[in-house]
Coordinates of C-alpha atoms (C1' of nucleotides) in Angstrom, one line a residue:
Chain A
X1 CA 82.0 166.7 -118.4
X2 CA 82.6 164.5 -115.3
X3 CA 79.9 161.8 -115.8
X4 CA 79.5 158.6 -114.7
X5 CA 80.6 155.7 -116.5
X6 CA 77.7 153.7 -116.6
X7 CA 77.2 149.6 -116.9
X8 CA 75.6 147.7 -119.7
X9 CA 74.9 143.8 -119.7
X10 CA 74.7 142.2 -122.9
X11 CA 74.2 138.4 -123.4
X12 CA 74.9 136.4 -126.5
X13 CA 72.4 133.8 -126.9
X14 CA 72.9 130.6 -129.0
X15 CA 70.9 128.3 -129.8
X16 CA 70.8 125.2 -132.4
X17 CA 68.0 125.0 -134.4
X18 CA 67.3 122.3 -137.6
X19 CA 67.7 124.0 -140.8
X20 CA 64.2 124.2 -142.2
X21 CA 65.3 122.3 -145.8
X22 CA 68.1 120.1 -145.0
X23 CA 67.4 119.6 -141.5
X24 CA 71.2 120.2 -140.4
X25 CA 71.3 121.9 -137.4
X26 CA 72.8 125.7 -137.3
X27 CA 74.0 127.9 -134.6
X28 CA 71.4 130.6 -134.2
X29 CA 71.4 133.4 -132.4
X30 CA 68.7 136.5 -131.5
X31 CA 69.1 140.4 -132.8
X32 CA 67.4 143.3 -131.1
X33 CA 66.7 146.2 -133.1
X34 CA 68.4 149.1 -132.1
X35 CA 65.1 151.8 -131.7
X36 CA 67.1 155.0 -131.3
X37 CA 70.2 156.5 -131.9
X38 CA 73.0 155.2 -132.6
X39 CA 72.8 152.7 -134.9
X40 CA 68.9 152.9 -135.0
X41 CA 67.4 150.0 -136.9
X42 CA 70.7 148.2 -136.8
X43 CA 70.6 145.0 -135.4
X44 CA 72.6 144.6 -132.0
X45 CA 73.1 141.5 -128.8
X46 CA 70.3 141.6 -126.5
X47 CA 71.1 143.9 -122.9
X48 CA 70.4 146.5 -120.7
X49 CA 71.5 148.7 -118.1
X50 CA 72.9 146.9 -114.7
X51 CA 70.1 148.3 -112.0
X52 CA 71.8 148.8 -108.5
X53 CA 70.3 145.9 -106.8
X54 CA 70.6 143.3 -109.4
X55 CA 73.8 141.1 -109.9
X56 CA 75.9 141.3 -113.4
X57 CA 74.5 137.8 -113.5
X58 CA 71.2 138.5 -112.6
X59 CA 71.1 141.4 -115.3
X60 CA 72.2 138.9 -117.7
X61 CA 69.4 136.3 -117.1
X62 CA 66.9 139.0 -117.4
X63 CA 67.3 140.4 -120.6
X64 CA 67.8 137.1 -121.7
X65 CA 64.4 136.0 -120.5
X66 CA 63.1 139.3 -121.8
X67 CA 64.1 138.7 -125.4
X68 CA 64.2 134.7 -125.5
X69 CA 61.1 133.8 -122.8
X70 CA 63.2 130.9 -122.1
X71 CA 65.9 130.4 -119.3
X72 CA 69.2 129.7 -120.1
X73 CA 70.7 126.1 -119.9
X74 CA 74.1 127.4 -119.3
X75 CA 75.5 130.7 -118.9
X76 CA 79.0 132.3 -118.3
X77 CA 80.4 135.9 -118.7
X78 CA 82.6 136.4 -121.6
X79 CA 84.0 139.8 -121.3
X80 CA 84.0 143.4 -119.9
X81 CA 84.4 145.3 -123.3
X82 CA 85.4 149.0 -122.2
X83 CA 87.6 151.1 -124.6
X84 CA 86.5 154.8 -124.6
X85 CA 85.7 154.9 -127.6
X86 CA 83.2 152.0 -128.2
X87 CA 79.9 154.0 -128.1
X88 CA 79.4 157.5 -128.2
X89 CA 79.4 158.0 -124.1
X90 CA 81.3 156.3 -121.9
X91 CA 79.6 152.6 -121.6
X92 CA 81.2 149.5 -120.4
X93 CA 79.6 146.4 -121.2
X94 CA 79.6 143.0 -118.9
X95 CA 78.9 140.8 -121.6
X96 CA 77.4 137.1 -121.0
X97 CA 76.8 134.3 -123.3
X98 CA 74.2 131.3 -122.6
X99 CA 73.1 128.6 -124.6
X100 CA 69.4 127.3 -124.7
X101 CA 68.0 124.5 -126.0
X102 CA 66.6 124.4 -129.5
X103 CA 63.2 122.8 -129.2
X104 CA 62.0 125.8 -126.1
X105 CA 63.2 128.9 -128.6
X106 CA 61.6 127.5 -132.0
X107 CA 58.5 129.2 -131.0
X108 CA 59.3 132.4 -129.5
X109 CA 59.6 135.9 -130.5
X110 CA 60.7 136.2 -134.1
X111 CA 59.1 139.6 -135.1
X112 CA 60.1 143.2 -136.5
X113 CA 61.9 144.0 -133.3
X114 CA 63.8 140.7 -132.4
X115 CA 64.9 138.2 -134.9
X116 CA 67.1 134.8 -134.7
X117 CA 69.7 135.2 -137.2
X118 CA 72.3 132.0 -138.5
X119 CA 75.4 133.6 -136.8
X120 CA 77.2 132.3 -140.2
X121 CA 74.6 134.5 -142.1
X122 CA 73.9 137.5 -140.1
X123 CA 74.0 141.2 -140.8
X124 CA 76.5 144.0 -139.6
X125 CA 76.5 144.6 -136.1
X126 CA 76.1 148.1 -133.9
X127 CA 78.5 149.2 -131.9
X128 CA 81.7 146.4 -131.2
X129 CA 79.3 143.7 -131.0
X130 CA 80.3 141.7 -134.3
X131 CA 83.4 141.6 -132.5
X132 CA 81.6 140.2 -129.3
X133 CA 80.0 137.5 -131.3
X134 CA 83.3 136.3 -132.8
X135 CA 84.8 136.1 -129.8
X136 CA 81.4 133.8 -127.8
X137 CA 81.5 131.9 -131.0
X138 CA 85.5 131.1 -130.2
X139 CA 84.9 130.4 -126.9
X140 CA 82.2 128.5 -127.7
X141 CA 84.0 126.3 -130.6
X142 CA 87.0 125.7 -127.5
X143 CA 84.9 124.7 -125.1
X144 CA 83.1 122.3 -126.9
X145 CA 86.4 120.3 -127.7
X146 CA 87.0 120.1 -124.0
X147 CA 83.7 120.2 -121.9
X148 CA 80.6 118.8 -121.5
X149 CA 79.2 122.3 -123.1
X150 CA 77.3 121.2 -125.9
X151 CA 74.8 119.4 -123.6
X152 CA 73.4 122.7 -123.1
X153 CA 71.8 122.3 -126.2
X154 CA 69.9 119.5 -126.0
X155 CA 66.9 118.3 -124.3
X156 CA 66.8 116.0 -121.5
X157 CA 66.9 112.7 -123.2
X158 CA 69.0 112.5 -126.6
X159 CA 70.7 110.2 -128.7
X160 CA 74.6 110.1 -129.1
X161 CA 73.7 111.0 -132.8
X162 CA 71.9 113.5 -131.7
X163 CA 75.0 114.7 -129.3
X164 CA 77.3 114.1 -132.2
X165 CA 75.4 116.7 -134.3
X166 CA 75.5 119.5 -131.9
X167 CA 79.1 118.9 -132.1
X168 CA 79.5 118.7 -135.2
X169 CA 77.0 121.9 -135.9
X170 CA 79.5 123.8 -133.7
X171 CA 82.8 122.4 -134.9
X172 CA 81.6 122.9 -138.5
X173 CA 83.4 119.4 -139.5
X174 CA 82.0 115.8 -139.3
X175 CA 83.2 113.5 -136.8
X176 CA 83.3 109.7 -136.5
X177 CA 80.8 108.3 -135.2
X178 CA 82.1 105.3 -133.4
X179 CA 85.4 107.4 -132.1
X180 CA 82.5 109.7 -130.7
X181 CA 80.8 106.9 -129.4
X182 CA 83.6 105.9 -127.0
X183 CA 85.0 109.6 -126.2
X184 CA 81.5 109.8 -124.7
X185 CA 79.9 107.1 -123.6
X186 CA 83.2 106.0 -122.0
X187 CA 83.2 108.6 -119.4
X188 CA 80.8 109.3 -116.8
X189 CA 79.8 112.5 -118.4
X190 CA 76.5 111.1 -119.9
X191 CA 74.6 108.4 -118.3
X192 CA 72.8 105.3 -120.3
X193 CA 68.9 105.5 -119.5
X194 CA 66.4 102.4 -120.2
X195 CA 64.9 103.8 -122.9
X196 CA 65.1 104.1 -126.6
X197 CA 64.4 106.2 -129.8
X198 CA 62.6 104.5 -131.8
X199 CA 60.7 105.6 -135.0
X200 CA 63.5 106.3 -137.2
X201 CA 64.4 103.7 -140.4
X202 CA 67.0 101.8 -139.0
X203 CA 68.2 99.8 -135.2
X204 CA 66.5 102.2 -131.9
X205 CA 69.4 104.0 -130.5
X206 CA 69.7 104.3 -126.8
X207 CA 68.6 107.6 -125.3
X208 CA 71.3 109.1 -122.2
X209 CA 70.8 112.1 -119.9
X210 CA 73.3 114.4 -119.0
X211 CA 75.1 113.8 -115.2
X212 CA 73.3 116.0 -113.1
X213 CA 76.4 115.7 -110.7
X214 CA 78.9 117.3 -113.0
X215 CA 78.4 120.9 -114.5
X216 CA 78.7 121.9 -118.1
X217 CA 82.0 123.3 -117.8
X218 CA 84.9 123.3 -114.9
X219 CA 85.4 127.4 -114.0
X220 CA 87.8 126.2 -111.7
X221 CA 87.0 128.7 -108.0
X222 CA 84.6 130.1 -109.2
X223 CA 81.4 128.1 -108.5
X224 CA 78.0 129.4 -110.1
X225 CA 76.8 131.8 -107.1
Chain B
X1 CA 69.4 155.8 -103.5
X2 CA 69.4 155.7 -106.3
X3 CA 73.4 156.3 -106.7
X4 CA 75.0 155.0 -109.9
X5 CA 77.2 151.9 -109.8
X6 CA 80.7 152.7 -109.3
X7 CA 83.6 150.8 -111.8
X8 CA 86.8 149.8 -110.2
X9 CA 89.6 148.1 -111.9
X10 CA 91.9 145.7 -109.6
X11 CA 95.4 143.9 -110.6
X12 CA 96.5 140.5 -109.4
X13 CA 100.3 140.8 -110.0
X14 CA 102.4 137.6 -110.0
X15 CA 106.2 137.6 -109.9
X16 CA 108.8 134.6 -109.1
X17 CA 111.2 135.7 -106.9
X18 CA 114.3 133.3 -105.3
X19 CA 113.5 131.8 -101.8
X20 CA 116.4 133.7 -99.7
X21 CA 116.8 130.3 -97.8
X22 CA 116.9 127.8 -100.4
X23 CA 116.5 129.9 -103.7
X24 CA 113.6 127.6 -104.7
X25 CA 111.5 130.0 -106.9
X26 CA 107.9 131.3 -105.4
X27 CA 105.6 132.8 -106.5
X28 CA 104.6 136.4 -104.8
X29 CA 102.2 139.2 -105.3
X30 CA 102.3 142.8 -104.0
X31 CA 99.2 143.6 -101.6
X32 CA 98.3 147.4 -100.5
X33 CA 97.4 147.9 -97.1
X34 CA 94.1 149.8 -96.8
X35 CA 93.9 153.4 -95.9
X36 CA 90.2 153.2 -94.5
X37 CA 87.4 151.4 -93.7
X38 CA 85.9 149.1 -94.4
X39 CA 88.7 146.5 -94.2
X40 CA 90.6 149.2 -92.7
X41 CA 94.5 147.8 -92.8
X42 CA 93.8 144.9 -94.4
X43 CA 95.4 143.8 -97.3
X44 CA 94.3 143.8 -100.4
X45 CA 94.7 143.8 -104.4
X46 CA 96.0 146.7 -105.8
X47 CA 93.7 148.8 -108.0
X48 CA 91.8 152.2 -108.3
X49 CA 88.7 154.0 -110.0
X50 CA 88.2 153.7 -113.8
X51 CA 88.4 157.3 -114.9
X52 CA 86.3 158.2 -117.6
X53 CA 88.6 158.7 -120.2
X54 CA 91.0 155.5 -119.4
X55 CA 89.9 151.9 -121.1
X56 CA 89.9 149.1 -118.4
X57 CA 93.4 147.9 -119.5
X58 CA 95.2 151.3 -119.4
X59 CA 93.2 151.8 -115.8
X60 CA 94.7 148.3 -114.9
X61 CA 98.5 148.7 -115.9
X62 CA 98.2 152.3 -114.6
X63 CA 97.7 150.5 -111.1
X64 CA 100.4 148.3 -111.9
X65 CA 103.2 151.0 -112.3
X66 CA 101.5 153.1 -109.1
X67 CA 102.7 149.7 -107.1
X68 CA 104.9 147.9 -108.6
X69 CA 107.0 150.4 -110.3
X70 CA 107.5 148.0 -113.8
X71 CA 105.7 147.5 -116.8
X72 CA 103.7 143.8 -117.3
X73 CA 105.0 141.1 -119.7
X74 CA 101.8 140.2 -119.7
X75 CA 98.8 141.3 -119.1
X76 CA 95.2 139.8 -119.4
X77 CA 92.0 140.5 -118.0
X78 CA 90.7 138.0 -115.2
X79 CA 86.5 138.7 -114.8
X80 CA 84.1 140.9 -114.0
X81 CA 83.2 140.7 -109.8
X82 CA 79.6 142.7 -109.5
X83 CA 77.6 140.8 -106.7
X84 CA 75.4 143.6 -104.7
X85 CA 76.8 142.7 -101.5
X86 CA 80.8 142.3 -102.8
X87 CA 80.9 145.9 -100.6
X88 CA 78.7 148.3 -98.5
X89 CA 78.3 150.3 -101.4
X90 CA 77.6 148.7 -105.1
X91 CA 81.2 148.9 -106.6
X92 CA 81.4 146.2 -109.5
X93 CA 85.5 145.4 -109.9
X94 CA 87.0 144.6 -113.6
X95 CA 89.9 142.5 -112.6
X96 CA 93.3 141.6 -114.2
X97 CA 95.9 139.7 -113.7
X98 CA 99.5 140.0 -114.8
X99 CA 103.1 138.6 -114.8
X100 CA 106.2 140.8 -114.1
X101 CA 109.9 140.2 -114.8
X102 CA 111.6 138.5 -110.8
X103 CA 114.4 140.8 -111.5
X104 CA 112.7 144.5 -112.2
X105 CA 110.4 143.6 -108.8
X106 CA 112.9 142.5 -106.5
X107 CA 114.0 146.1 -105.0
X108 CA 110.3 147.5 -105.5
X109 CA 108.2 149.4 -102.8
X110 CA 108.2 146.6 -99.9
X111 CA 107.1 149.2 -97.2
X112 CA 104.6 150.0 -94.6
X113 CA 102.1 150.4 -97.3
X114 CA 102.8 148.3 -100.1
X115 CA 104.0 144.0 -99.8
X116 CA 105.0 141.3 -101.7
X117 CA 103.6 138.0 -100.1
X118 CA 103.9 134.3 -101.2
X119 CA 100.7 133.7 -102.6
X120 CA 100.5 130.8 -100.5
X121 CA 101.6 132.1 -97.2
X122 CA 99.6 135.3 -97.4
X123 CA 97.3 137.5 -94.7
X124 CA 93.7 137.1 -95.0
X125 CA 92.7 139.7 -97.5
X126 CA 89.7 142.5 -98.2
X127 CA 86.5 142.0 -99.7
X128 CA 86.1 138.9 -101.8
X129 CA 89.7 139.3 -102.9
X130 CA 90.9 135.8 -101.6
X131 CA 88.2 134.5 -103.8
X132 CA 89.8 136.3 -107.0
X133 CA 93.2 135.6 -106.0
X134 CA 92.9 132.1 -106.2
X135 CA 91.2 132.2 -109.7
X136 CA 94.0 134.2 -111.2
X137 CA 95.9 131.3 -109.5
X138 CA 94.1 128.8 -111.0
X139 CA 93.8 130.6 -114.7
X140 CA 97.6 130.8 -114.1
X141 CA 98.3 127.4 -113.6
X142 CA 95.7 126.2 -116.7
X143 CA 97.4 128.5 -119.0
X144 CA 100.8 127.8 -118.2
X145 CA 100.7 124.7 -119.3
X146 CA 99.4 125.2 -122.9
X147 CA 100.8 128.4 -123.9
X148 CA 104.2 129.9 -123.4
X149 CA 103.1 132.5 -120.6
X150 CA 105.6 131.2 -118.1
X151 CA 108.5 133.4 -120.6
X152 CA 106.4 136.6 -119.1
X153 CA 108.2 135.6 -116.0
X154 CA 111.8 135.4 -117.3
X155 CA 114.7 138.1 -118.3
X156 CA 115.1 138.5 -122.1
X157 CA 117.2 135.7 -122.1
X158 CA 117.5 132.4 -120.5
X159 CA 118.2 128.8 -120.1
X160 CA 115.7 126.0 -120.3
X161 CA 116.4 125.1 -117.1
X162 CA 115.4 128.4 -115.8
X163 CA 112.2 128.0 -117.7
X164 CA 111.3 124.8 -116.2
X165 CA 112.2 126.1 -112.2
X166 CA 109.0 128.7 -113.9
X167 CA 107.2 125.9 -114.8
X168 CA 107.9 124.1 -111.4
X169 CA 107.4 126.8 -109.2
X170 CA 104.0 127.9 -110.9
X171 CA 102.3 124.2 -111.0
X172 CA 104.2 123.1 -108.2
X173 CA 106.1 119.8 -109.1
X174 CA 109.1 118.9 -110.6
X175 CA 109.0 118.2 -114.2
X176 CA 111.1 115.8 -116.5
X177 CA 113.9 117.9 -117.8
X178 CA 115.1 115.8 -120.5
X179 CA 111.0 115.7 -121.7
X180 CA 110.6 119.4 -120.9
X181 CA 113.6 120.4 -122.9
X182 CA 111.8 118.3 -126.3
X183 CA 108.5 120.0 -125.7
X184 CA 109.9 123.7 -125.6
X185 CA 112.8 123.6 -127.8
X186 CA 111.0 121.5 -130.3
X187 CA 108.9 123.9 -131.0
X188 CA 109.1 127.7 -132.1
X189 CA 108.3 129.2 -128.9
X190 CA 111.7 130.0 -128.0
X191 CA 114.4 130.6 -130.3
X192 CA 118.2 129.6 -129.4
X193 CA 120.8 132.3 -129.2
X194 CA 124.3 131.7 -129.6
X195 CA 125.3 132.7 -126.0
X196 CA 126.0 130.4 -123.4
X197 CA 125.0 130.4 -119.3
X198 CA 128.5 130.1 -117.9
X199 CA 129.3 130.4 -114.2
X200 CA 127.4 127.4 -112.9
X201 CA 129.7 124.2 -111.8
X202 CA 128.7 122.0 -114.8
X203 CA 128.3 122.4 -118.5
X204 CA 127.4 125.4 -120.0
X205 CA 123.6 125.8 -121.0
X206 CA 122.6 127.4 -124.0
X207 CA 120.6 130.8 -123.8
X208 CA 117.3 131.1 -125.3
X209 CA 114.8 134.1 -126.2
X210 CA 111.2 134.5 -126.4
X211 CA 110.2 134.2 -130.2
X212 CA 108.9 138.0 -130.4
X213 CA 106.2 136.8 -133.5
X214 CA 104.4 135.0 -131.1
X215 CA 102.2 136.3 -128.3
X216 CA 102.2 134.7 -124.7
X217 CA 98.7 133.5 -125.3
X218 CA 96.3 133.1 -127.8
X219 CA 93.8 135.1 -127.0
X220 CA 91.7 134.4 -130.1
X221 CA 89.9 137.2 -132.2
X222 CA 90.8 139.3 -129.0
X223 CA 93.7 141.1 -130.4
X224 CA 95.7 143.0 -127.3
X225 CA 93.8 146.8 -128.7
Chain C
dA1 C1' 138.7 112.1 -110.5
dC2 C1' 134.2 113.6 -109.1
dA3 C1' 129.9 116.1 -108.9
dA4 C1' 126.4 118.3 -111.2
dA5 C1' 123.7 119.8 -114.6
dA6 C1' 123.3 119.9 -120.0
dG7 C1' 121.7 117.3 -123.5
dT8 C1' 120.5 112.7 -126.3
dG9 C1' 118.5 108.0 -127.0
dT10 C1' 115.3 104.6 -126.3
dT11 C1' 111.4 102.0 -124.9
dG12 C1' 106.7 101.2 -123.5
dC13 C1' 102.1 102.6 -122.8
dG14 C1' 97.9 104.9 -123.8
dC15 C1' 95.1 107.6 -126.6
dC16 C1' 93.3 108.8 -130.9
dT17 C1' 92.1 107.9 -135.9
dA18 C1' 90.6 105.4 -139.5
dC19 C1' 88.0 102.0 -141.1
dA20 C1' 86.2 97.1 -141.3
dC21 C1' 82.5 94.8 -139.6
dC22 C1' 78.1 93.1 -137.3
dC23 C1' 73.2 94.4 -135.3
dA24 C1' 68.4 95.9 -135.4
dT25 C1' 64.9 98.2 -137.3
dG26 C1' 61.4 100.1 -141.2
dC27 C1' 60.0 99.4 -145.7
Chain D
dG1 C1' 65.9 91.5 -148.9
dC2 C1' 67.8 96.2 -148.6
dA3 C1' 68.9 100.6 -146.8
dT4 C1' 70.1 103.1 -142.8
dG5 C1' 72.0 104.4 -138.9
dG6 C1' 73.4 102.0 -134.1
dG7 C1' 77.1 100.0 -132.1
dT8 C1' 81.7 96.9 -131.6
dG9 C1' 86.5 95.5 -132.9
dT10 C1' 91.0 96.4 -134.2
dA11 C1' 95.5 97.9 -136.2
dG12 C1' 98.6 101.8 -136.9
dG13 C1' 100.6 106.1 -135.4
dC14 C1' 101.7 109.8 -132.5
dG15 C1' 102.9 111.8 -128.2
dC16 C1' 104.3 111.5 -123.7
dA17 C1' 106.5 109.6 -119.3
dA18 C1' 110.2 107.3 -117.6
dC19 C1' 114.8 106.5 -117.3
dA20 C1' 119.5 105.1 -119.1
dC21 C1' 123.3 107.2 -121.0
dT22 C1' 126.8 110.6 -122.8
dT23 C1' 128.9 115.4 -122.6
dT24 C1' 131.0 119.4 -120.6
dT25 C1' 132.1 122.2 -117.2
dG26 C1' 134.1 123.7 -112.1
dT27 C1' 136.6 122.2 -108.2

DNA sequence: ACAAAAGTGTTGCGCCTACACCCATGC
DNA sequence: GCATGGGTGTAGGCGCAACACTTTTGT
């Protein structure tokens, strides 16, 4: 009766893809089927056991890679979920979330066993992990309002448009363009490049890079390793 | 070797007690002096096993009344330290951190065993524990100046003025009192009694309570259980 | 009367919002 | 030319920092 709690890792993954008919971007985020009991063929965050030799973060990563193929562009841990009573035996759960970027994830797995799902449009969860998904979405929606975060979307060279949108996909509200403009361009958090995107109907907008010397976000003492 | 990871929960605790010199408030934590190796008499935070059948908050406020003796005002859970090498053995360390009342602590347990330090005069401690100490630090400072946790710190009822030395003492400058008073009392954070703060050679101050409908924090769609 | 802290008034600066306006490109 | 988004200018409002000033107590 005395056994072991044991560790999970699980790791919400968001990603922005463009919405096949209007072309809007939307959050997206991939399911794992559940392939035994509980919940079996319910749809539930991608994770795995901790193994003794690998780090919470390391764990993370790897079932990320497992289900995504890609490697995350930012990650952080969320939570440590742990009430008795969240799965039938005693599990606590380290649970991550990581954004990747759109264009390296609009190929991969997307098949019987794993599936992106709009996280607006998405079915019931197993376990506590609709729960889990609110709560990376919150954090997600703060933090973008007050770090550099939604970078981590977005290829290497982008537009401010194209910046704006992956706000505004996150936020769920427009913003103003020029307002954005300055907010942005006026730090040092992006920096100008010579080149421009050209191609679309209308005046080449200038392409920036992210700052390699600042990080996505500011966790304060607690640098990345 | 294949032994199973072992789950520990550990407590920063954070109280503001009066300098006995010049009564300048500071903030202090109780450490636990360890029992055996490794790190034998160290210091270090206090904590314990997760027992099966205890979530990760009751294991951490359980902690909390073994030292301390009190109940948290708050109470809010810090990170999740699992690095392989964080000990000899693999122990992965669900931490929280929480604020106690300066009055209930200030005849507590300060013996052989059990010490309240200033957290910025303090011994070198065990394991990686500096490293977490100074993140509940910094988590405490960032909060307390967008939410109302500094009240956590306080007696049930109190004067502005008492609220700022919280304030003060916590980031660690003086702040405007004739601004500090318009951001607090302007707001529904605290709601004004009709008692007064006599004693003191000068004007009475009014006494003011923590608004019980709202929480320290908002801790978004995590809701305290 | 004086010191000390409670509490109010006021002013200036900076940031943010809203929106008008010009620029450069494809068609 | 016209439509479209890129990019700049600017005026109003709000909030905050700084600090002068009045109020009420103890000694």
């Amino acid at each position: 009766m005395n056994e072991p709690i044991r560790l999970a890792v699980s790791t919400v993954i968001l990603a922005l893809h463009p919405d096949p008919e209007t072309g809007a971007l939307v959050l997206r985020t991939p399911l794992v089927r559940r392939q035994r009991e509980p919940f079996l063929d319910s749809w539930a965050l991608p994770g795995g056991w901790v193994h003794p030799d690998e780090s919470l973060e390391a764990s993370a990563a790897t079932s990320l890679l497992d289900t995504t193929g890609v490697r995350p562009r930012y990650l952080e841990q969320l939570y440590a979920f742990g009430d008795v009573d969240r799965a039938p035996s005693r599990v606590v759960s380290i649970v991550y979330w990581a954004l990747v970027g759109g264009r390296e994830t609009i190929a991969v797995p997307d098949d019987f066993n794993v599936r992106w799902f709009r996280v607006d449009d998405r079915p019931r969860l197993a376990f506590d992990h609709d729960r889990i998904l609110e709560y990376a979405l919150w954090r997600l929606r703060n933090k973008v309002s007050y770090s550099r975060i939604a970078q981590g979307f977005l290829p290497e060279r982008f537009t401010l448009a194209e910046l704006r949108a992956a706000h505004e996909a996150v936020l769920g509200r427009p913003l103003d363009p020029a307002n954005f403009r300055r907010q942005i361009a006026g730090t040092d958090q992006v920096l100008p490049t010579d080149a421009m995107s050209t191609g679309g109907r209308h005046r080449p907008a200038r392409l920036y890079r992210t700052n390699p010397a600042l990080g996505f976000a500011d966790n304060g003492p607690l640098s990345p390793r």
